[in-house]
Coordinates of C-alpha atoms in Angstrom, one line a residue:
M1 CA 20.2 16.2 4.2
E2 CA 17.1 14.0 5.0
L3 CA 16.3 10.7 3.3
C4 CA 12.9 10.7 1.7
P5 CA 10.2 8.8 3.7
C6 CA 9.1 7.0 0.6
G7 CA 12.0 4.5 0.9
S8 CA 13.7 5.4 -2.4
G9 CA 17.0 5.9 -0.7
Q10 CA 17.2 9.4 -2.2
N11 CA 17.3 12.7 -0.3
F12 CA 13.8 14.2 0.2
E13 CA 14.8 17.4 -1.8
A14 CA 15.7 15.3 -4.9
C15 CA 12.9 12.8 -4.6
C16 CA 9.3 13.7 -3.4
E17 CA 9.7 17.3 -2.4
P18 CA 9.4 18.7 -6.0
Y19 CA 6.1 16.8 -6.4
I20 CA 4.7 17.9 -3.1
T21 CA 5.6 21.5 -3.6
G22 CA 4.1 21.5 -7.1
A23 CA 7.5 22.3 -8.8
L24 CA 7.1 19.1 -10.8
A25 CA 4.3 16.6 -11.6
A26 CA 4.9 13.0 -10.8
P27 CA 6.0 11.3 -14.1
T28 CA 4.6 7.8 -13.1
A29 CA 1.9 6.3 -11.0
E30 CA 4.7 4.9 -8.7
A31 CA 6.3 8.3 -8.3
L32 CA 2.8 9.7 -7.3
M33 CA 2.3 6.8 -4.9
R34 CA 5.6 7.4 -3.2
S35 CA 5.0 11.1 -3.0
R36 CA 1.5 10.6 -1.5
Y37 CA 3.0 8.3 1.2
T38 CA 5.6 11.0 1.9
A39 CA 2.8 13.6 2.0
Y40 CA 1.1 11.5 4.7
A41 CA 4.4 11.2 6.6
R42 CA 4.9 14.9 6.5
V43 CA 1.2 15.8 6.9
S44 CA 1.1 17.7 3.6
M45 CA -2.6 17.1 3.2
D46 CA -3.3 19.7 0.5
Y47 CA -1.1 17.5 -1.8
I48 CA -3.2 14.4 -0.9
F49 CA -6.4 16.3 -1.9
D50 CA -4.8 17.8 -5.1
T51 CA -3.5 14.4 -6.3
T52 CA -6.9 12.7 -5.7
H53 CA -8.7 12.4 -9.1
P54 CA -11.3 15.2 -9.5
D55 CA -14.1 12.6 -10.0
Q56 CA -13.2 11.1 -6.5
R57 CA -12.9 14.2 -4.4
T58 CA -16.5 14.2 -3.2
D59 CA -15.6 11.1 -1.1
Y60 CA -12.4 12.6 0.3
D61 CA -12.5 12.9 4.1
A62 CA -10.0 15.8 4.8
D63 CA -10.4 15.7 8.5
G64 CA -10.0 12.0 8.8
A65 CA -7.0 11.9 6.5
R66 CA -5.3 14.7 8.5
Q67 CA -6.1 13.0 11.8
W68 CA -4.7 9.7 10.5
A69 CA -1.5 11.3 9.2
E70 CA -0.9 13.4 12.4
S71 CA -1.5 10.5 14.8
S72 CA 0.7 8.0 12.9
Q73 CA 4.4 7.4 12.9
W74 CA 5.4 6.3 9.4
H75 CA 8.0 3.5 9.1
G76 CA 8.2 2.8 5.4
L77 CA 6.6 2.0 2.1
E78 CA 6.9 -1.2 0.0
I79 CA 5.8 -1.3 -3.6
L80 CA 4.8 -5.0 -4.0
H81 CA 3.5 -5.1 -7.6
R82 CA 3.2 -2.7 -10.5
E83 CA 1.0 -2.9 -13.5
K84 CA 1.3 -0.1 -16.1
G85 CA 1.5 3.4 -14.7
L86 CA 4.5 4.5 -16.8
A87 CA 4.8 8.0 -18.3
E88 CA 3.2 6.9 -21.6
D89 CA 0.3 5.0 -19.9
R90 CA -3.1 6.5 -19.0
E91 CA -3.8 4.1 -16.1
G92 CA -1.8 2.1 -13.6
N93 CA -2.2 -0.1 -10.6
L94 CA 0.1 -0.6 -7.7
E95 CA -0.1 -2.9 -4.8
F96 CA 1.7 -1.5 -1.7
A97 CA 2.2 -1.9 2.0
A98 CA 2.5 1.3 4.1
H99 CA 4.0 0.6 7.5
F100 CA 3.0 2.9 10.4
S101 CA 2.3 2.8 14.1
Q102 CA -0.3 4.5 16.4
D103 CA -0.2 4.4 20.2
D104 CA 3.0 2.2 20.0
K105 CA 1.2 -0.5 18.0
R106 CA 2.5 -1.3 14.5
Y107 CA 0.2 -1.7 11.5
V108 CA 0.4 -2.3 7.8
H109 CA -2.0 -0.7 5.3
H110 CA -2.0 -3.1 2.4
E111 CA -3.8 -1.9 -0.7
R112 CA -4.2 -2.1 -4.4
A113 CA -4.3 1.4 -5.7
F114 CA -5.6 2.5 -9.0
F115 CA -4.2 5.6 -10.8
R116 CA -5.4 7.5 -13.8
K117 CA -4.2 10.5 -15.7
G118 CA -6.5 13.5 -15.8
E119 CA -7.4 15.7 -18.7
D120 CA -4.4 17.8 -17.7
D121 CA -2.2 14.7 -18.4
K122 CA -1.2 14.5 -14.7
W123 CA -1.3 11.3 -12.6
Y124 CA -4.0 11.1 -10.0
F125 CA -5.0 8.5 -7.3
Y126 CA -8.3 7.2 -8.4
D127 CA -9.3 4.4 -6.0
G128 CA -8.0 1.8 -3.7
Q129 CA -9.0 -1.6 -2.4
P130 CA -7.7 -3.2 0.8
V131 CA -5.8 -6.5 0.2
T132 CA -7.0 -9.1 2.7
A133 CA -5.5 -12.5 3.3
E134 CA -7.0 -15.2 1.1
T135 CA -8.9 -18.0 2.9
F136 CA -6.9 -21.2 2.9
R137 CA -8.9 -24.1 1.5
R138 CA -7.7 -27.6 2.3
E139 CA -8.0 -29.9 -0.7
G140 CA -8.0 -33.2 1.2
P141 CA -9.5 -34.3 4.5
K142 CA -8.0 -32.9 7.7
V143 CA -5.6 -35.3 9.4
G144 CA -5.8 -35.4 13.2
R145 CA -2.8 -36.0 15.4
N146 CA -4.1 -39.4 16.4
D147 CA -5.2 -40.5 12.9
S148 CA -3.1 -42.9 10.9
C149 CA -0.4 -41.1 8.9
P150 CA -1.4 -40.5 5.3
C151 CA 2.1 -41.5 4.2
G152 CA 1.1 -45.2 4.8
S153 CA 3.7 -46.0 7.5
G154 CA 1.0 -47.3 9.9
K155 CA 2.1 -44.9 12.6
K156 CA -0.1 -42.2 14.1
Y157 CA 0.4 -38.9 12.4
K158 CA 1.7 -37.2 15.6
K159 CA 4.5 -39.8 15.7
C160 CA 5.3 -39.7 12.0
C161 CA 5.1 -37.0 9.4
I162 CA 3.9 -34.2 11.8
D163 CA 7.5 -33.9 12.9
S164 CA 8.7 -33.3 9.4
V165 CA 5.9 -30.6 8.8
A166 CA 6.8 -28.6 11.9

């Protein structure tokens, strides 16, 4: 028995395989997301195309998707946030991190994925947006190492509170 690549802790045969083979339709957006990750890990590219919303298929790059799947080693999927996407919903959003490596270098594909049900009442991947780190904005002035410490001690910052920050 083989554990499912999606990270559910279940055996592949009882988890994502029924979705990928078409025996069952994914009941939730999360189940679809997990099965799509597994399809990439197992290079089941027909499933990726079939579970892309029909309105979005003109933008689908089959060769690029296959090349990415084949050239990657897949290390795990994290579902970071869910919004809707249950069996009774028509839409759902998931934030996820897919861990993989290429040429011995590890990467994380971090994305907000949007899912919709089609006219056939099946879940489809509709669109995704990469999640990038937000820019840190300092609210006060920058304190240099040789400036007076803002705590009011009269010492230089490097001899005072900088040690408690590090």
